[in-house]
Coordinates of N, CA and C in Angstrom, one line a residue:
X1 N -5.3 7.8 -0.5 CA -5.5 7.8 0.9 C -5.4 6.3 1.4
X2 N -4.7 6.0 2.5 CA -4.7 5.0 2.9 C -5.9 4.0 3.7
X3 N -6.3 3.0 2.7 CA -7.3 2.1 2.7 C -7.9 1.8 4.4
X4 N -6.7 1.9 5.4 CA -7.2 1.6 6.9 C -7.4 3.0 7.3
X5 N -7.0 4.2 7.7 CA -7.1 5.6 7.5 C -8.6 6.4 7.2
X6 N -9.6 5.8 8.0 CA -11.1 7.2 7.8 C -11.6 6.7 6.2
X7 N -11.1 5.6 5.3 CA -11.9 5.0 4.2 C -13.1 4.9 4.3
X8 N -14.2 5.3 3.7 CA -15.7 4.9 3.7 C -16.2 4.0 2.2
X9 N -16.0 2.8 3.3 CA -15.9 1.5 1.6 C -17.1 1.9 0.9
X10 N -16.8 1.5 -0.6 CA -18.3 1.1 -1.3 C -19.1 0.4 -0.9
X11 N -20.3 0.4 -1.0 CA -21.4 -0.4 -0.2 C -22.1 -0.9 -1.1
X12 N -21.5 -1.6 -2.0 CA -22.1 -2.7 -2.6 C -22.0 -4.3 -3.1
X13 N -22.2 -5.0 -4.1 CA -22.1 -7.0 -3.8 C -20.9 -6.7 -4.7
X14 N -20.1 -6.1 -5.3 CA -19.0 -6.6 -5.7 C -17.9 -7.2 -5.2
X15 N -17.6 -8.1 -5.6 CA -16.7 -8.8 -4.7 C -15.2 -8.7 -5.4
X16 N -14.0 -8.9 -4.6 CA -12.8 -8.6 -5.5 C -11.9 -9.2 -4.7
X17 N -11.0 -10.2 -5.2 CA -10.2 -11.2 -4.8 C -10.6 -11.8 -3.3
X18 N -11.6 -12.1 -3.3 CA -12.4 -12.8 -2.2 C -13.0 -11.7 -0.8
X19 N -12.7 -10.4 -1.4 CA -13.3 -9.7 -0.4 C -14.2 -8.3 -0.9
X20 N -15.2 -8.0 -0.2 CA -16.6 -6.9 -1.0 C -15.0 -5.8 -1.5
X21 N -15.6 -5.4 -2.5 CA -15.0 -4.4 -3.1 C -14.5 -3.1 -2.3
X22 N -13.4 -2.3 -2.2 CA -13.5 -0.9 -1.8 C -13.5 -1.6 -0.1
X23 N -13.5 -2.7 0.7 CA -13.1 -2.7 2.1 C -11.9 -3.4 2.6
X24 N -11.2 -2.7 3.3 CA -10.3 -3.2 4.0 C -10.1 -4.7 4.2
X25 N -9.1 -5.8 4.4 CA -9.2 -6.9 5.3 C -9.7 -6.3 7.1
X26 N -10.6 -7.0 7.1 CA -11.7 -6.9 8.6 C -10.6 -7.7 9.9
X27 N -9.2 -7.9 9.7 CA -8.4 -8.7 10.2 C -7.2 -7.7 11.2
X28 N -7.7 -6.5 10.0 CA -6.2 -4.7 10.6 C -6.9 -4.0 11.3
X29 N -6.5 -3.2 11.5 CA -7.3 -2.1 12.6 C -7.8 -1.1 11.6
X30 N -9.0 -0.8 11.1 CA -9.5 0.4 10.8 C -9.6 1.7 11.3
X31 N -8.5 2.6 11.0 CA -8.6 4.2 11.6 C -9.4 4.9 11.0
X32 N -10.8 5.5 12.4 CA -11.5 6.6 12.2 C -10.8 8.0 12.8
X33 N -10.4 7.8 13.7 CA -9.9 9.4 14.3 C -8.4 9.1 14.6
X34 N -7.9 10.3 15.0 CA -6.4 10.0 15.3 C -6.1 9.4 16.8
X35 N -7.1 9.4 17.7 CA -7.0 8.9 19.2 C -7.0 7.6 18.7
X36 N -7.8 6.7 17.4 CA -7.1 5.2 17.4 C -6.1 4.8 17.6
X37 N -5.6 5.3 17.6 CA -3.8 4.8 17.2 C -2.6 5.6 17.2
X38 N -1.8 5.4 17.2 CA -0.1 6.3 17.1 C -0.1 7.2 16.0
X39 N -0.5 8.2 15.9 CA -0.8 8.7 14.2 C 0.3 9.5 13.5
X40 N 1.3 9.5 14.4 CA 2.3 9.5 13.7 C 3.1 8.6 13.1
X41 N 2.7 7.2 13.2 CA 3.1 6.3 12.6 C 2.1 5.5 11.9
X42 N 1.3 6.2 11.2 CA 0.4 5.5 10.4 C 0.0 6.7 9.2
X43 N 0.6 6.2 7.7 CA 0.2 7.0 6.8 C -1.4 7.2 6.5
X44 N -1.6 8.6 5.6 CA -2.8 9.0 5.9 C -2.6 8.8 4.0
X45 N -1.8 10.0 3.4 CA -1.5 9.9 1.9 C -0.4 9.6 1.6
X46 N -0.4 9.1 0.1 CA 1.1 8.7 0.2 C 1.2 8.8 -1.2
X47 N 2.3 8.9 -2.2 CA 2.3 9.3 -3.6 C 2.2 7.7 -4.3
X48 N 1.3 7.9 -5.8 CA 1.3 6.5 -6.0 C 1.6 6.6 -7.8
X49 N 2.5 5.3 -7.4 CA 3.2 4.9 -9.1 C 2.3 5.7 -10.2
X50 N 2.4 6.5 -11.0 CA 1.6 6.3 -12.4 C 1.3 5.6 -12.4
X51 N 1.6 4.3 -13.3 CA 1.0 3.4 -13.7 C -0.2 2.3 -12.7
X52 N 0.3 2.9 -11.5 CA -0.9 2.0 -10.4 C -2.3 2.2 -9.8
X53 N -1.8 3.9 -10.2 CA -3.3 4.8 -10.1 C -4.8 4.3 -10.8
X54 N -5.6 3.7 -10.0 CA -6.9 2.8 -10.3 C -8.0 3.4 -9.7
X55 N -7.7 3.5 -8.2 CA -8.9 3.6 -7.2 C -8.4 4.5 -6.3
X56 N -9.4 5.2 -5.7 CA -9.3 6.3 -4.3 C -8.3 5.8 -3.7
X57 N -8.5 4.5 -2.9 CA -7.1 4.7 -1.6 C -6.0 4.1 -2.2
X58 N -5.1 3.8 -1.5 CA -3.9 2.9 -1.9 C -4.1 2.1 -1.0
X59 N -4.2 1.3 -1.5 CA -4.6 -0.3 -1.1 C -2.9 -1.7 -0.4
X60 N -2.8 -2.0 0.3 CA -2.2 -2.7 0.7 C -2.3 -4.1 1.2
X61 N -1.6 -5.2 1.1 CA -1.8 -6.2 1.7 C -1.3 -6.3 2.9
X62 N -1.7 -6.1 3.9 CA -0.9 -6.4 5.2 C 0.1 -7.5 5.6
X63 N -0.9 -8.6 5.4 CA -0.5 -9.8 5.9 C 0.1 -10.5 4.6
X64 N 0.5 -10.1 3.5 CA 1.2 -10.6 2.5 C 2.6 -10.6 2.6
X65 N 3.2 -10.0 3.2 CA 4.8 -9.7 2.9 C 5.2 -10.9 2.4
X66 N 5.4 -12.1 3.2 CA 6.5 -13.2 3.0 C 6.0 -13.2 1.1
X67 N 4.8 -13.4 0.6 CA 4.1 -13.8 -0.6 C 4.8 -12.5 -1.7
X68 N 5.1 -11.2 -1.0 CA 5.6 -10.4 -1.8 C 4.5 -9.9 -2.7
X69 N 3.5 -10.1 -2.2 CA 2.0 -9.2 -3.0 C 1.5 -7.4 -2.8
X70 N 1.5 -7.2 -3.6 CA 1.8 -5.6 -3.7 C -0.2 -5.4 -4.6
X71 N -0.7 -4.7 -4.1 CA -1.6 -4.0 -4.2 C -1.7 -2.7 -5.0
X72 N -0.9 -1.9 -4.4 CA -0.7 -0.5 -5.2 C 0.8 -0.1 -5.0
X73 N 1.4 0.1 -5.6 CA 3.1 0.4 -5.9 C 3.3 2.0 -5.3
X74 N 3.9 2.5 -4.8 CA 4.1 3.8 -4.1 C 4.8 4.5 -5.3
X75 N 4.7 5.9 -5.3 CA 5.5 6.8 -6.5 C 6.3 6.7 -6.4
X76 N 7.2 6.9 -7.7 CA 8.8 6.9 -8.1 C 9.0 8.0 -8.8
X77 N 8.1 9.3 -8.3 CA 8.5 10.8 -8.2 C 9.8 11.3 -7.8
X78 N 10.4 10.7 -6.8 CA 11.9 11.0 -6.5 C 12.9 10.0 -6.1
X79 N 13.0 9.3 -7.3 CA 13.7 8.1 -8.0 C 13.3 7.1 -6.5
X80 N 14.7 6.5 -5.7 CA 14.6 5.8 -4.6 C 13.3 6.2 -3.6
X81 N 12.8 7.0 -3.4 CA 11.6 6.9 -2.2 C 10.5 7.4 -3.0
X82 N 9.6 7.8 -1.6 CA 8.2 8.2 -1.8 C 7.6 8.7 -0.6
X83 N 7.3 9.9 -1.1 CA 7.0 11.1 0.4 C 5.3 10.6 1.3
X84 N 5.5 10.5 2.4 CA 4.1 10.7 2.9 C 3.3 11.1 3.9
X85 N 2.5 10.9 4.3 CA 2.2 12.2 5.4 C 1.8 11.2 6.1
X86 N 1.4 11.7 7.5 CA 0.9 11.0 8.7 C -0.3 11.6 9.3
X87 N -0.4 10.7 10.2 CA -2.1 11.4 10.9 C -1.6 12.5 12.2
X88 N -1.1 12.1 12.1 CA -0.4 13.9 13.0 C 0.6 15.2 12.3
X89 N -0.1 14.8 10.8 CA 0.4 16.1 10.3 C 1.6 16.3 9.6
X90 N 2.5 15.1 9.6 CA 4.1 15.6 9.1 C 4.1 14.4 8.3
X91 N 4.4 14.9 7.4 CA 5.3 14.3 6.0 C 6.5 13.8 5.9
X92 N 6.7 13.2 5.5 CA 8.5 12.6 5.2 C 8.5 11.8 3.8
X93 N 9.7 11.9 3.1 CA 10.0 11.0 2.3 C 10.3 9.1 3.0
X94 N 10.7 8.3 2.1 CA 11.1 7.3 2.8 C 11.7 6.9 1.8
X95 N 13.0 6.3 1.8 CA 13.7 5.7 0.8 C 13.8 3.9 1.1
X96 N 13.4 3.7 -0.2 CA 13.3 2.2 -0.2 C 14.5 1.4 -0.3
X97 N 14.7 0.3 0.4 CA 15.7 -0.6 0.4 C 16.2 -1.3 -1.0
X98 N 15.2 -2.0 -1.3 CA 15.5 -2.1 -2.7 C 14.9 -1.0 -3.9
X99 N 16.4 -0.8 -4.9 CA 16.0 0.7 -5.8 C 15.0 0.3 -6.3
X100 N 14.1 -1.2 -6.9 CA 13.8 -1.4 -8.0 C 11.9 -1.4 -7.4
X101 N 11.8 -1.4 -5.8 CA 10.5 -1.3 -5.1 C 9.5 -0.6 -5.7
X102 N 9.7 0.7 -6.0 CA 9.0 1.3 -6.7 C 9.1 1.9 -7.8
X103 N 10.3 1.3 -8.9 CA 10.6 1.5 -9.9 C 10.2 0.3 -10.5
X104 N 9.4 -0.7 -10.8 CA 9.2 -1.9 -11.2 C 9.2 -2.1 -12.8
X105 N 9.9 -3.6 -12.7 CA 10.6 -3.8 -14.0 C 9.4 -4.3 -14.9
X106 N 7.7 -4.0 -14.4 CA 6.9 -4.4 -15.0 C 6.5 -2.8 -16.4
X107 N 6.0 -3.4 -17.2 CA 5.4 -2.4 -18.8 C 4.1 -1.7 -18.5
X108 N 4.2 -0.2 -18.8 CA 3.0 0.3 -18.2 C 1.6 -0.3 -18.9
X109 N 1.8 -1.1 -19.7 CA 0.4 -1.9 -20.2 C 0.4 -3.2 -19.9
X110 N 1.4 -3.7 -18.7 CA 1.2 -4.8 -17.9 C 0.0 -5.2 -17.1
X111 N -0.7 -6.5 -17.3 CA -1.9 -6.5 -17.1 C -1.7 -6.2 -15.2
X112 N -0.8 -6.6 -14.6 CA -0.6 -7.0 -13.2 C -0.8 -5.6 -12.4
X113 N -0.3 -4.5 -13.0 CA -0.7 -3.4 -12.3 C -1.9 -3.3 -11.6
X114 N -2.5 -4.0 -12.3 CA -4.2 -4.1 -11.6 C -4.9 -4.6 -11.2
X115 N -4.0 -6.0 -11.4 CA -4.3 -7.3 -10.4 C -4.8 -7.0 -9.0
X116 N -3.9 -6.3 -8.5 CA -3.6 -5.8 -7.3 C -3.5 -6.8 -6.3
X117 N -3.6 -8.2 -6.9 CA -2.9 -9.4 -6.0 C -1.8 -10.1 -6.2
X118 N -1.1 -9.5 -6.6 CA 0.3 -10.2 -7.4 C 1.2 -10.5 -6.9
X119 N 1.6 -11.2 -7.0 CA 3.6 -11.2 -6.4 C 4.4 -10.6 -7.1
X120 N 4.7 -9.1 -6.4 CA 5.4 -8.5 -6.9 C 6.8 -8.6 -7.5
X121 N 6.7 -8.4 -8.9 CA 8.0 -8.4 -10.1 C 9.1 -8.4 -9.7
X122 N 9.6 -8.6 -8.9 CA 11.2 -8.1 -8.4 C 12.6 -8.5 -8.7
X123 N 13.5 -8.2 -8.9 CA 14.8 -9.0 -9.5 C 15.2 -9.6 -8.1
X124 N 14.9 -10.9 -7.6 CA 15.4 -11.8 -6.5 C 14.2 -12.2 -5.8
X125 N 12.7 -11.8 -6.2 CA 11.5 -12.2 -6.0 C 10.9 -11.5 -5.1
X126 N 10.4 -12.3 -3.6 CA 9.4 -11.7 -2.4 C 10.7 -11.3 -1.7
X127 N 11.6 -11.8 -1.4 CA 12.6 -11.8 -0.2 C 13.2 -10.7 -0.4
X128 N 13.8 -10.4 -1.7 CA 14.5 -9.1 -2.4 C 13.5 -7.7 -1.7
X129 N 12.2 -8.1 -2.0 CA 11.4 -6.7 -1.0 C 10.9 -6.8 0.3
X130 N 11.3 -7.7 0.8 CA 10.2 -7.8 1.7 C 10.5 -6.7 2.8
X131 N 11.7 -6.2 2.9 CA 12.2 -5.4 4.4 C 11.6 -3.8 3.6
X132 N 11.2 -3.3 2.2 CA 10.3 -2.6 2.0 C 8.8 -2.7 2.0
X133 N 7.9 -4.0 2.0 CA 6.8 -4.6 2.1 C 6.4 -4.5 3.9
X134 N 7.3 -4.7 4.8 CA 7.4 -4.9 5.7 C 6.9 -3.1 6.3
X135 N 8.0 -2.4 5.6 CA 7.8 -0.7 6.1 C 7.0 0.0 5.8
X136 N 6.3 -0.8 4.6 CA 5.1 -0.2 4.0 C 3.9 -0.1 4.8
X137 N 3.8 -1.9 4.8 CA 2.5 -2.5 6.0 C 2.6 -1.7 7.5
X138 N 3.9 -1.9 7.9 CA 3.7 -1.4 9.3 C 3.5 -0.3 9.5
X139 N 3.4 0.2 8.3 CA 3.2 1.9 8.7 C 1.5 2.4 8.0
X140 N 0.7 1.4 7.5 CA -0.1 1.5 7.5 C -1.2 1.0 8.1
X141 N -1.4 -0.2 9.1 CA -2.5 -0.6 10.2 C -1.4 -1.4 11.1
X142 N -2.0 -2.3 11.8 CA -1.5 -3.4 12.7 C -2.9 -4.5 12.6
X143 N -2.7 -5.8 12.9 CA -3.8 -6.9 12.8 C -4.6 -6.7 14.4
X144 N -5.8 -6.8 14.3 CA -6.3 -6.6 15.6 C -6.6 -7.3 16.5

């Protein structure tokens, strides 16, 4: 489930890369109902890598693109994309710009999967994803 999307954070002192555990950046718009926002253009579920399956939502960096920081890697259930649904109901696949987005050249016992603050692995670095980083974020909040 997507982290801005009706999430109800953990409510306790853990803290995780500088922010309480399990909450959003307080910086995007948090969706409780679908009158928030365009909801067809804001994912609700979305399929996520094997290997990046950790926690309830899929987690995102918004404001990371240029940095190329990847949080939770989307599925590579149908090689090039990854199917998702919306808050008004309809699903689509999306096919990624670069093949390697959600196919990452990282080892499923790579410690970074978990990081979940990383600069993502990519053959040509942040720039090589960013027009997928870009489609990811915007389709999951806006800054408020």
């Amino acid at each position: 489930m997507n982290t801005f999307v009706g999430w109800t954070p953990f409510q306790g002192s853990n803290i995780y890369h500088n922010e309480p555990a399990g909450f959003p950046n307080s910086e995007y718009k948090m969706f409780n109902k679908t009158s928030d926002g365009r909801a067809s253009e804001y994912f609700v579920f979305s399929e996520v890598h094997p290997f990046s399956i950790c926690r309830p939502p899929f987690g995102t960096h918004p404001g990371g693109t240029t940095q190329g920081r990847i949080y939770h890697l989307p599925g590579n259930y149908n090689i090039q994309a990854s199917t998702f649904s919306f808050g008004d109901g309809h699903a689509q696949p999306h096919k990624w710009v670069n093949c390697n987005f959600n196919n990452s050249i990282m080892m499923e016992y790579d410690g970074n999967w978990h990081n979940h603050d990383t600069p993502f692995p990519a053959h040509g670095g942040a720039q090589a994803i960013a027009s997928d980083l870009d489609w990811l974020n915007t389709h999951t909040t806006y800054k408020n």
